[in-house]
GROMACS .gro file of C-alpha atoms in nm:
model
  467
    1PRO     CA    1  18.177  -0.213  16.891
    2GLU     CA    2  17.840  -0.061  16.815
    3ARG     CA    3  17.657   0.078  16.515
    4ALA     CA    4  17.415   0.368  16.558
    5LEU     CA    5  17.161   0.477  16.299
    6ILE     CA    6  17.003   0.817  16.366
    7GLU     CA    7  16.728   0.915  16.124
    8ARG     CA    8  16.570   1.261  16.122
    9HIS     CA    9  16.210   1.295  16.002
   10THR     CA   10  16.054   1.595  15.830
   11ALA     CA   11  15.819   1.681  16.117
   12GLY     CA   12  16.113   1.694  16.360
   13GLY     CA   13  16.105   1.345  16.505
   14VAL     CA   14  16.420   1.137  16.536
   15ARG     CA   15  16.448   0.758  16.525
   16VAL     CA   16  16.750   0.603  16.700
   17ARG     CA   17  16.856   0.242  16.643
   18LEU     CA   18  17.155   0.077  16.806
   19TYR     CA   19  17.311  -0.249  16.682
   20ASP     CA   20  17.593  -0.472  16.787
   21ALA     CA   21  17.842  -0.411  16.507
   22ARG     CA   22  17.949  -0.776  16.516
   23ASP     CA   23  17.602  -0.885  16.403
   24LYS     CA   24  17.585  -0.921  16.027
   25GLY     CA   25  17.291  -0.929  15.796
   26ALA     CA   26  16.939  -0.841  15.910
   27ALA     CA   27  17.002  -0.837  16.283
   28GLU     CA   28  16.744  -0.665  16.500
   29PRO     CA   29  16.857  -0.353  16.690
   30TYR     CA   30  16.886  -0.394  17.064
   31PHE     CA   31  16.754  -0.037  17.099
   32ASP     CA   32  16.492   0.121  16.874
   33ARG     CA   33  16.305   0.433  16.977
   34HIS     CA   34  16.132   0.730  16.814
   35PHE     CA   35  16.168   1.073  16.980
   36GLU     CA   36  15.932   1.367  16.921
   37PRO     CA   37  16.036   1.735  16.965
   38ASP     CA   38  15.724   1.805  17.171
   39GLU     CA   39  15.846   1.553  17.430
   40THR     CA   40  16.224   1.560  17.396
   41SER     CA   41  16.456   1.859  17.364
   42GLU     CA   42  16.788   1.678  17.323
   43ILE     CA   43  16.927   1.330  17.243
   44ARG     CA   44  17.277   1.225  17.350
   45ILE     CA   45  17.435   0.910  17.212
   46TYR     CA   46  17.761   0.798  17.372
   47LEU     CA   47  17.995   0.572  17.176
   48HIS     CA   48  18.220   0.411  17.433
   49GLY     CA   49  18.530   0.199  17.371
   50GLY     CA   50  18.569   0.009  17.045
   51ALA     CA   51  18.556   0.088  16.674
   52ASP     CA   52  18.203   0.228  16.661
   53ARG     CA   53  18.010   0.370  16.367
   54ALA     CA   54  17.734   0.631  16.369
   55THR     CA   55  17.528   0.739  16.069
   56ILE     CA   56  17.294   1.038  16.076
   57THR     CA   57  17.050   1.088  15.789
   58GLY     CA   58  16.729   1.269  15.701
   59ARG     CA   59  16.588   1.618  15.668
   60ALA     CA   60  16.392   1.798  15.940
   61GLU     CA   61  16.196   2.121  15.947
   62ARG     CA   62  16.172   2.133  16.327
   63PRO     CA   63  16.480   2.127  16.553
   64LEU     CA   64  16.565   1.847  16.794
   65THR     CA   65  16.924   1.857  16.912
   66VAL     CA   66  17.126   1.539  16.852
   67ARG     CA   67  17.469   1.491  17.007
   68VAL     CA   68  17.697   1.200  16.916
   69ILE     CA   69  17.988   1.164  17.159
   70GLY     CA   70  18.269   0.941  17.042
   71GLY     CA   71  18.463   0.715  17.275
   72LYS     CA   72  18.830   0.619  17.279
   73GLY     CA   73  18.813   0.383  16.983
   74ASP     CA   74  18.864   0.441  16.611
   75ASN     CA   75  18.518   0.565  16.529
   76GLN     CA   76  18.351   0.639  16.198
   77ILE     CA   77  18.085   0.910  16.204
   78VAL     CA   78  17.890   1.009  15.893
   79ASP     CA   79  17.632   1.288  15.898
   80SER     CA   80  17.428   1.371  15.590
   81SER     CA   81  17.129   1.516  15.774
   82LEU     CA   82  16.989   1.865  15.736
   83VAL     CA   83  16.796   2.071  15.992
   84LEU     CA   84  16.636   2.379  15.842
   85GLY     CA   85  16.729   2.703  16.012
   86ARG     CA   86  16.947   2.560  16.290
   87ARG     CA   87  17.272   2.372  16.343
   88ASP     CA   88  17.136   2.105  16.573
   89THR     CA   89  17.363   1.810  16.504
   90HIS     CA   90  17.673   1.801  16.725
   91VAL     CA   91  17.957   1.551  16.686
   92TYR     CA   92  18.235   1.513  16.944
   93ASP     CA   93  18.536   1.288  16.900
   94GLN     CA   94  18.891   1.345  17.022
   95GLY     CA   95  19.052   1.032  16.887
   96ALA     CA   96  18.898   0.979  16.546
   97ASP     CA   97  19.101   1.020  16.229
   98PRO     CA   98  18.972   1.331  16.047
   99HIS     CA   99  18.912   1.115  15.739
  100ASP     CA  100  18.669   0.902  15.942
  101ILE     CA  101  18.440   1.199  16.015
  102THR     CA  102  18.196   1.305  15.743
  103TYR     CA  103  17.955   1.580  15.827
  104GLY     CA  104  17.721   1.815  15.649
  105ARG     CA  105  17.708   2.190  15.626
  106ASP     CA  106  17.506   2.230  15.946
  107THR     CA  107  17.700   1.985  16.162
  108LEU     CA  108  17.902   2.117  16.456
  109PHE     CA  109  18.215   1.905  16.506
  110SER     CA  110  18.451   1.942  16.800
  111ARG     CA  111  18.766   1.775  16.926
  112ARG     CA  112  18.772   1.978  17.246
  113PRO     CA  113  18.789   1.763  17.561
  114GLN     CA  114  18.577   1.809  17.868
  115LEU     CA  115  18.695   2.071  18.111
  116VAL     CA  116  19.002   1.980  18.312
  117SER     CA  117  19.065   2.130  18.655
  118ASP     CA  118  19.378   2.069  18.865
  119GLY     CA  119  19.479   1.779  18.641
  120ASP     CA  120  19.153   1.584  18.676
  121THR     CA  121  18.870   1.553  18.430
  122VAL     CA  122  18.571   1.733  18.573
  123PRO     CA  123  18.237   1.636  18.415
  124PRO     CA  124  17.953   1.875  18.488
  125PRO     CA  125  17.783   1.783  18.816
  126ARG     CA  126  17.457   1.841  18.632
  127ASP     CA  127  17.414   1.889  18.258
  128PHE     CA  128  17.041   1.925  18.196
  129GLY     CA  129  16.738   2.100  18.337
  130SER     CA  130  16.722   2.408  18.556
  131SER     CA  131  16.685   2.513  18.918
  132MET     CA  132  16.564   2.819  19.106
  133LEU     CA  133  16.674   2.928  19.453
  134PRO     CA  134  16.496   3.209  19.642
  135ALA     CA  135  16.661   3.380  19.939
  136LEU     CA  136  16.565   3.621  20.218
  137ARG     CA  137  16.789   3.826  20.447
  138LEU     CA  138  16.729   4.058  20.741
  139ARG     CA  139  17.014   4.255  20.895
  140TYR     CA  140  17.086   4.569  21.093
  141ILE     CA  141  17.357   4.819  20.999
  142SER     CA  142  17.401   5.135  21.204
  143ASP     CA  143  17.421   5.367  20.902
  144LEU     CA  144  17.138   5.196  20.712
  145GLY     CA  145  16.899   5.092  20.986
  146LEU     CA  146  16.700   4.774  20.939
  147VAL     CA  147  16.761   4.625  20.594
  148PHE     CA  148  16.534   4.360  20.443
  149GLY     CA  149  16.649   4.179  20.131
  150ALA     CA  150  16.496   3.927  19.894
  151GLY     CA  151  16.622   3.769  19.575
  152VAL     CA  152  16.609   3.474  19.343
  153SER     CA  153  16.875   3.289  19.144
  154THR     CA  154  16.792   3.084  18.834
  155THR     CA  155  17.038   2.832  18.693
  156ARG     CA  156  17.017   2.654  18.360
  157TYR     CA  157  17.240   2.350  18.306
  158GLY     CA  158  17.370   2.234  17.969
  159PHE     CA  159  17.589   1.977  17.799
  160ARG     CA  160  17.957   2.024  17.891
  161THR     CA  161  17.895   2.373  18.027
  162TRP     CA  162  18.059   2.363  18.369
  163PRO     CA  163  17.933   2.443  18.626
  164TYR     CA  164  17.620   2.557  18.437
  165ALA     CA  165  17.508   2.699  18.101
  166TYR     CA  166  17.396   3.027  18.253
  167GLN     CA  167  17.293   3.170  18.585
  168THR     CA  168  17.094   3.485  18.651
  169SER     CA  169  17.010   3.644  18.982
  170ILE     CA  170  16.822   3.947  19.101
  171TRP     CA  171  16.849   4.090  19.450
  172ALA     CA  172  16.659   4.377  19.610
  173GLU     CA  173  16.707   4.539  19.951
  174ARG     CA  174  16.511   4.801  20.137
  175GLY     CA  175  16.654   5.007  20.421
  176THR     CA  176  16.501   5.233  20.683
  177ALA     CA  177  16.781   5.490  20.720
  178PRO     CA  178  16.794   5.601  20.445
  179ASN     CA  179  16.450   5.489  20.337
  180ASP     CA  180  16.566   5.367  19.998
  181THR     CA  181  16.633   5.059  19.786
  182ARG     CA  182  16.918   4.869  19.624
  183VAL     CA  183  16.858   4.645  19.321
  184ALA     CA  184  17.128   4.428  19.164
  185ILE     CA  185  17.106   4.201  18.860
  186ALA     CA  186  17.385   3.957  18.773
  187ALA     CA  187  17.428   3.704  18.494
  188ASP     CA  188  17.695   3.451  18.400
  189PHE     CA  189  17.692   3.280  18.058
  190ASN     CA  190  17.917   2.978  17.995
  191ARG     CA  191  18.003   2.841  17.652
  192GLU     CA  192  18.019   2.471  17.578
  193ARG     CA  193  18.363   2.327  17.665
  194HIS     CA  194  18.512   2.675  17.711
  195ARG     CA  195  18.664   2.819  18.024
  196THR     CA  196  18.603   3.175  17.900
  197HIS     CA  197  18.256   3.305  17.974
  198LEU     CA  198  18.063   3.633  17.973
  199GLN     CA  199  17.933   3.800  18.286
  200MET     CA  200  17.711   4.100  18.352
  201LEU     CA  201  17.645   4.303  18.665
  202ALA     CA  202  17.408   4.599  18.691
  203GLN     CA  203  17.319   4.781  19.011
  204ALA     CA  204  17.113   5.080  19.119
  205SER     CA  205  17.139   5.174  19.484
  206GLY     CA  206  17.021   5.441  19.721
  207LEU     CA  207  17.155   5.253  20.024
  208ASP     CA  208  17.522   5.347  19.999
  209VAL     CA  209  17.637   5.549  20.300
  210ILE     CA  210  17.997   5.640  20.378
  211ARG     CA  211  18.172   5.851  20.640
  212TYR     CA  212  18.416   6.104  20.493
  213TYR     CA  213  18.657   6.291  20.720
  214GLY     CA  214  18.886   6.428  20.451
  215GLN     CA  215  19.218   6.302  20.318
  216GLY     CA  216  19.482   6.199  20.570
  217ASN     CA  217  19.601   5.943  20.820
  218GLU     CA  218  19.536   6.165  21.122
  219THR     CA  219  19.209   6.340  21.037
  220ARG     CA  220  18.999   6.443  21.336
  221ARG     CA  221  18.640   6.353  21.417
  222VAL     CA  222  18.463   6.688  21.442
  223GLY     CA  223  18.104   6.810  21.426
  224HIS     CA  224  17.782   6.633  21.522
  225GLY     CA  225  17.719   6.263  21.472
  226ASP     CA  226  17.609   6.290  21.109
  227PHE     CA  227  17.848   6.571  21.012
  228ASN     CA  228  18.067   6.333  20.809
  229ARG     CA  229  17.784   6.115  20.680
  230VAL     CA  230  17.745   6.099  20.300
  231GLU     CA  231  17.441   5.936  20.143
  232VAL     CA  232  17.525   5.825  19.790
  233SER     CA  233  17.300   5.709  19.507
  234THR     CA  234  17.503   5.487  19.274
  235TYR     CA  235  17.443   5.325  18.937
  236SER     CA  236  17.692   5.084  18.783
  237PHE     CA  237  17.723   4.844  18.492
  238GLU     CA  238  17.997   4.590  18.421
  239LEU     CA  239  18.035   4.344  18.132
  240PRO     CA  240  18.352   4.141  18.193
  241LEU     CA  241  18.488   3.838  18.017
  242ALA     CA  242  18.588   3.578  18.275
  243ARG     CA  243  18.814   3.275  18.255
  244ARG     CA  244  18.840   2.991  18.505
  245MET     CA  245  19.179   2.836  18.570
  246GLY     CA  246  19.137   2.565  18.831
  247PRO     CA  247  19.060   2.736  19.164
  248SER     CA  248  19.121   3.083  19.017
  249LEU     CA  249  18.911   3.327  18.818
  250LEU     CA  250  19.029   3.612  18.592
  251GLN     CA  251  18.787   3.889  18.487
  252LEU     CA  252  18.840   4.182  18.251
  253GLY     CA  253  18.589   4.421  18.100
  254PRO     CA  254  18.439   4.769  18.076
  255VAL     CA  255  18.275   4.947  18.367
  256LEU     CA  256  18.037   5.242  18.389
  257GLN     CA  257  17.972   5.420  18.720
  258TYR     CA  258  17.752   5.712  18.814
  259SER     CA  259  17.710   5.861  19.160
  260ARG     CA  260  17.503   6.137  19.314
  261THR     CA  261  17.566   6.280  19.660
  262GLY     CA  262  17.330   6.497  19.863
  263GLY     CA  263  17.355   6.870  19.919
  264ASP     CA  264  17.274   6.915  20.289
  265PRO     CA  265  17.457   7.242  20.376
  266THR     CA  266  17.525   7.127  20.733
  267LEU     CA  267  17.746   6.833  20.627
  268PHE     CA  268  18.123   6.818  20.583
  269THR     CA  269  18.130   6.728  20.212
  270THR     CA  270  17.883   7.005  20.125
  271ALA     CA  271  18.101   7.262  20.298
  272THR     CA  272  18.430   7.139  20.151
  273ARG     CA  273  18.301   7.020  19.807
  274PRO     CA  274  18.573   6.758  19.740
  275TYR     CA  275  18.632   6.653  19.379
  276GLY     CA  276  18.360   6.403  19.286
  277SER     CA  277  18.077   6.571  19.478
  278GLY     CA  278  17.730   6.605  19.331
  279ASP     CA  279  17.661   6.419  19.007
  280PHE     CA  280  17.969   6.231  18.884
  281GLY     CA  281  18.005   5.978  18.602
  282GLN     CA  282  18.305   5.773  18.495
  283ALA     CA  283  18.380   5.503  18.237
  284GLY     CA  284  18.680   5.274  18.221
  285ALA     CA  285  18.806   4.918  18.247
  286ARG     CA  286  18.842   4.681  18.540
  287LEU     CA  287  19.057   4.373  18.601
  288ARG     CA  288  19.003   4.120  18.880
  289PHE     CA  289  19.184   3.803  18.983
  290THR     CA  290  19.061   3.562  19.251
  291LEU     CA  291  19.230   3.250  19.388
  292ASP     CA  292  19.041   3.048  19.647
  293THR     CA  293  19.166   2.718  19.792
  294ARG     CA  294  18.981   2.737  20.126
  295ASP     CA  295  18.831   2.414  20.253
  296ASN     CA  296  18.518   2.601  20.366
  297ALA     CA  297  18.403   2.954  20.292
  298GLY     CA  298  18.216   3.006  20.620
  299ALA     CA  299  18.484   2.894  20.865
  300PRO     CA  300  18.800   2.780  20.684
  301ARG     CA  301  19.073   2.580  20.855
  302HIS     CA  302  19.312   2.547  20.562
  303GLY     CA  303  19.387   2.716  20.233
  304ILE     CA  304  19.430   3.069  20.103
  305ARG     CA  305  19.213   3.332  19.941
  306LEU     CA  306  19.372   3.596  19.721
  307PHE     CA  307  19.184   3.882  19.563
  308ALA     CA  308  19.354   4.142  19.342
  309GLY     CA  309  19.214   4.403  19.110
  310ALA     CA  310  19.289   4.715  18.913
  311SER     CA  311  19.086   4.973  18.725
  312ALA     CA  312  19.161   5.269  18.501
  313PHE     CA  313  18.941   5.566  18.411
  314PRO     CA  314  19.040   5.804  18.129
  315ALA     CA  315  18.944   6.171  18.113
  316LEU     CA  316  18.587   6.106  18.000
  317TRP     CA  317  18.244   6.211  18.125
  318SER     CA  318  18.298   6.382  18.463
  319VAL     CA  319  18.662   6.274  18.502
  320ASN     CA  320  18.894   6.573  18.453
  321ASP     CA  321  19.222   6.382  18.457
  322ALA     CA  322  19.281   6.012  18.402
  323PHE     CA  323  19.344   5.805  18.712
  324ALA     CA  324  19.403   5.439  18.795
  325GLU     CA  325  19.408   5.220  19.102
  326ALA     CA  326  19.525   4.876  19.212
  327HIS     CA  327  19.421   4.688  19.522
  328GLY     CA  328  19.449   4.344  19.672
  329GLU     CA  329  19.430   4.124  19.977
  330VAL     CA  330  19.543   3.775  20.070
  331ALA     CA  331  19.432   3.559  20.362
  332THR     CA  332  19.568   3.227  20.485
  333TYR     CA  333  19.435   2.981  20.742
  334LEU     CA  334  19.650   2.758  20.961
  335GLY     CA  335  19.449   2.493  21.142
  336VAL     CA  336  19.602   2.244  21.385
  337HIS     CA  337  19.460   1.907  21.493
  338ALA     CA  338  19.496   1.962  21.867
  339PRO     CA  339  19.273   2.027  22.169
  340LEU     CA  340  19.039   2.322  22.103
  341GLU     CA  341  19.109   2.281  21.728
  342PRO     CA  342  19.292   2.617  21.697
  343VAL     CA  343  19.293   2.807  21.369
  344LEU     CA  344  19.523   3.105  21.310
  345ALA     CA  345  19.377   3.329  21.038
  346LEU     CA  346  19.599   3.600  20.885
  347ARG     CA  347  19.517   3.863  20.625
  348VAL     CA  348  19.693   4.162  20.466
  349GLY     CA  349  19.569   4.407  20.206
  350GLY     CA  350  19.608   4.750  20.056
  351LYS     CA  351  19.528   4.991  19.775
  352LYS     CA  352  19.719   5.248  19.567
  353ILE     CA  353  19.580   5.524  19.343
  354TRP     CA  354  19.762   5.717  19.070
  355GLY     CA  355  19.638   6.051  18.940
  356THR     CA  356  19.371   6.292  19.060
  357PHE     CA  357  19.075   6.086  19.178
  358PRO     CA  358  18.719   6.157  19.300
  359TYR     CA  359  18.691   6.125  19.674
  360LEU     CA  360  18.452   5.828  19.654
  361GLU     CA  361  18.740   5.630  19.497
  362SER     CA  362  18.977   5.701  19.788
  363ALA     CA  363  19.179   5.431  19.957
  364PHE     CA  364  18.947   5.409  20.256
  365LEU     CA  365  19.031   5.236  20.583
  366GLY     CA  366  18.808   5.154  20.878
  367GLY     CA  367  18.512   4.940  20.972
  368PHE     CA  368  18.421   4.573  20.951
  369THR     CA  369  18.586   4.522  20.610
  370ASP     CA  370  18.947   4.591  20.717
  371LEU     CA  371  19.009   4.784  21.042
  372ARG     CA  372  18.751   4.699  21.306
  373GLY     CA  373  18.694   4.929  21.603
  374PHE     CA  374  18.681   5.239  21.380
  375ASP     CA  375  18.403   5.410  21.187
  376GLN     CA  376  18.341   5.292  20.833
  377GLN     CA  377  18.580   5.472  20.593
  378ARG     CA  378  18.736   5.647  20.893
  379PHE     CA  379  19.055   5.736  20.704
  380ALA     CA  380  19.105   5.817  20.335
  381GLY     CA  381  19.411   5.869  20.119
  382ASP     CA  382  19.580   5.776  19.794
  383ALA     CA  383  19.724   5.456  19.944
  384SER     CA  384  19.642   5.220  20.230
  385ALA     CA  385  19.780   4.911  20.401
  386TRP     CA  386  19.624   4.695  20.671
  387GLY     CA  387  19.647   4.358  20.839
  388ASN     CA  388  19.430   4.130  21.053
  389ALA     CA  389  19.503   3.835  21.279
  390GLU     CA  390  19.250   3.607  21.447
  391LEU     CA  391  19.288   3.303  21.670
  392ARG     CA  392  18.977   3.082  21.666
  393LEU     CA  393  18.914   2.807  21.923
  394ARG     CA  394  18.636   2.551  21.956
  395LEU     CA  395  18.527   2.514  22.318
  396ALA     CA  396  18.255   2.252  22.305
  397THR     CA  397  18.015   2.048  22.095
  398LEU     CA  398  17.655   2.057  22.214
  399ASN     CA  399  17.414   1.780  22.128
  400LEU     CA  400  17.086   1.967  22.109
  401LEU     CA  401  16.826   1.896  21.843
  402LEU     CA  402  17.122   1.911  21.605
  403PRO     CA  403  17.494   1.897  21.687
  404ALA     CA  404  17.631   2.248  21.744
  405ASN     CA  405  17.984   2.379  21.797
  406VAL     CA  406  18.058   2.676  22.023
  407GLY     CA  407  18.385   2.868  22.033
  408ILE     CA  408  18.567   3.192  22.096
  409HIS     CA  409  18.807   3.403  21.892
  410GLY     CA  410  19.050   3.688  21.954
  411LEU     CA  411  19.161   3.953  21.705
  412ALA     CA  412  19.421   4.219  21.640
  413ASP     CA  413  19.394   4.469  21.352
  414ALA     CA  414  19.631   4.741  21.231
  415GLY     CA  415  19.645   4.976  20.934
  416ARG     CA  416  19.709   5.322  20.797
  417VAL     CA  417  19.666   5.543  20.490
  418TRP     CA  418  19.896   5.781  20.305
  419ALA     CA  419  19.783   6.115  20.163
  420ALA     CA  420  19.959   6.376  19.952
  421GLY     CA  421  20.103   6.661  20.157
  422GLU     CA  422  20.084   6.476  20.489
  423THR     CA  423  20.372   6.338  20.692
  424SER     CA  424  20.255   6.072  20.935
  425THR     CA  425  20.415   5.767  21.092
  426ARG     CA  426  20.112   5.653  21.288
  427TRP     CA  427  19.956   5.308  21.260
  428HIS     CA  428  19.602   5.264  21.387
  429SER     CA  429  19.523   4.947  21.579
  430ALA     CA  430  19.238   4.763  21.744
  431TYR     CA  431  19.197   4.447  21.947
  432GLY     CA  432  18.910   4.239  22.073
  433GLY     CA  433  18.736   3.906  22.054
  434GLY     CA  434  18.405   3.732  22.046
  435VAL     CA  435  18.206   3.411  22.031
  436TRP     CA  436  18.089   3.193  21.747
  437PHE     CA  437  17.872   2.890  21.691
  438ASN     CA  438  17.754   2.670  21.408
  439VAL     CA  439  17.503   2.393  21.358
  440GLU     CA  440  17.586   2.081  21.159
  441GLY     CA  441  17.908   2.214  21.011
  442PRO     CA  442  18.117   2.527  20.951
  443SER     CA  443  17.903   2.656  20.662
  444THR     CA  444  17.640   2.774  20.915
  445THR     CA  445  17.882   2.968  21.137
  446ILE     CA  446  17.754   3.285  21.306
  447SER     CA  447  18.001   3.511  21.489
  448ALA     CA  448  17.965   3.805  21.727
  449THR     CA  449  18.274   4.022  21.766
  450LEU     CA  450  18.371   4.319  21.982
  451ALA     CA  451  18.666   4.534  21.866
  452HIS     CA  452  18.812   4.824  22.066
  453SER     CA  453  19.032   5.110  21.944
  454ASP     CA  454  19.132   5.448  22.087
  455GLU     CA  455  18.828   5.602  21.913
  456ARG     CA  456  18.541   5.364  21.975
  457THR     CA  457  18.425   5.010  22.043
  458GLY     CA  458  18.248   4.832  21.760
  459VAL     CA  459  18.017   4.531  21.772
  460TYR     CA  460  17.985   4.309  21.464
  461VAL     CA  461  17.743   4.021  21.416
  462ARG     CA  462  17.759   3.834  21.088
  463ALA     CA  463  17.743   3.503  20.908
  464GLY     CA  464  18.088   3.348  20.909
  465PHE     CA  465  18.396   3.527  21.039
  466GLY     CA  466  18.539   3.865  20.945
  467PHE     CA  467  18.752   3.697  20.678
   0.00000   0.00000   0.00000
């Protein structure tokens, strides 16, 4: 057992002395150090097994955080210290008898354990300091032209805040067609020893482009190449509470959205003026649930990924009648230890809308997100369903400057939408394949895919696979 004496000084300094509790009389401490707030921001004293005793005394006018973490023994912790203006003495002990804990008015005492995930205690991988990660991205999208992006993510780590105390990121992109910008700011704030945390997402974008052909599962492609093109300026703000539950994440919070579409008289939406055209604002609530057990996000071989969400918008702002929607998708990966290391990837998804909705909230189908080989948002309705299947094979490992894997994949997609007033039994389909490679592991996978349908042939190059 050990005995800890923590003494706060008026100027903010803290003296820490540690003794072997079995030593009686005037024994010398085996640890004796003075900490100054100009040099030290936090002191953590861990009392491990045994019947330990910690005493905190003194009065300080400047804050220096002191944490005393009890072990599994029958500990005695006495705090009579006072820090003016802040509660900067923290005591943690799960096993101590409440009568063995004495603390002052400014002491924060907790019996909460460290976070537990999937039955195992998970200490924070890092619990102090900060990090910053810049990123650059260059891509080409047919409707946006060349898009250059840059951003930075800042992470601050803290005591028993897993995986971090807070993380903020800002991302900006600039496109050439349209010649506009997208800026997104995100933040995630975790509380000490709590799974519930606060998130924030704000975005302003002039880079959103969709193709709108009207509502229906058998709408025709008419007019010139840009006849169905819709350039949208969007502004959104979300402030959800989130809760981690092992490999899953639940989010719920308010959402504000505002959109503005152009008024070119030669375009389809200008001529038809669907509900939601022009300036349109809406406010409501959004729910999301994510479950991810994949062994690798870039090129998984095992596991599942489930994403489900719902949102509701009452008759406020520009919304004439309340409407709601629910959507979801689930993917699974079946890898086999055999020649060519085959992986069968399967995914299904869909969306359903209730009420009268603005056309930008339609259940869209088409493009690289769900039904390849078709234009983006080729079909729109009040409900959609779709499925994807891919077979991925590794052909060879090349020993270049770094080990690289090269492979091929084949795909089959199918889907349809439903729209009020339309009777259709048609399912749209596409098939194709491509090549992929990675360097030093699946997280660096790059794939190139060709998908053919009865309307067009699409080429998709991206990091990772389609799903």
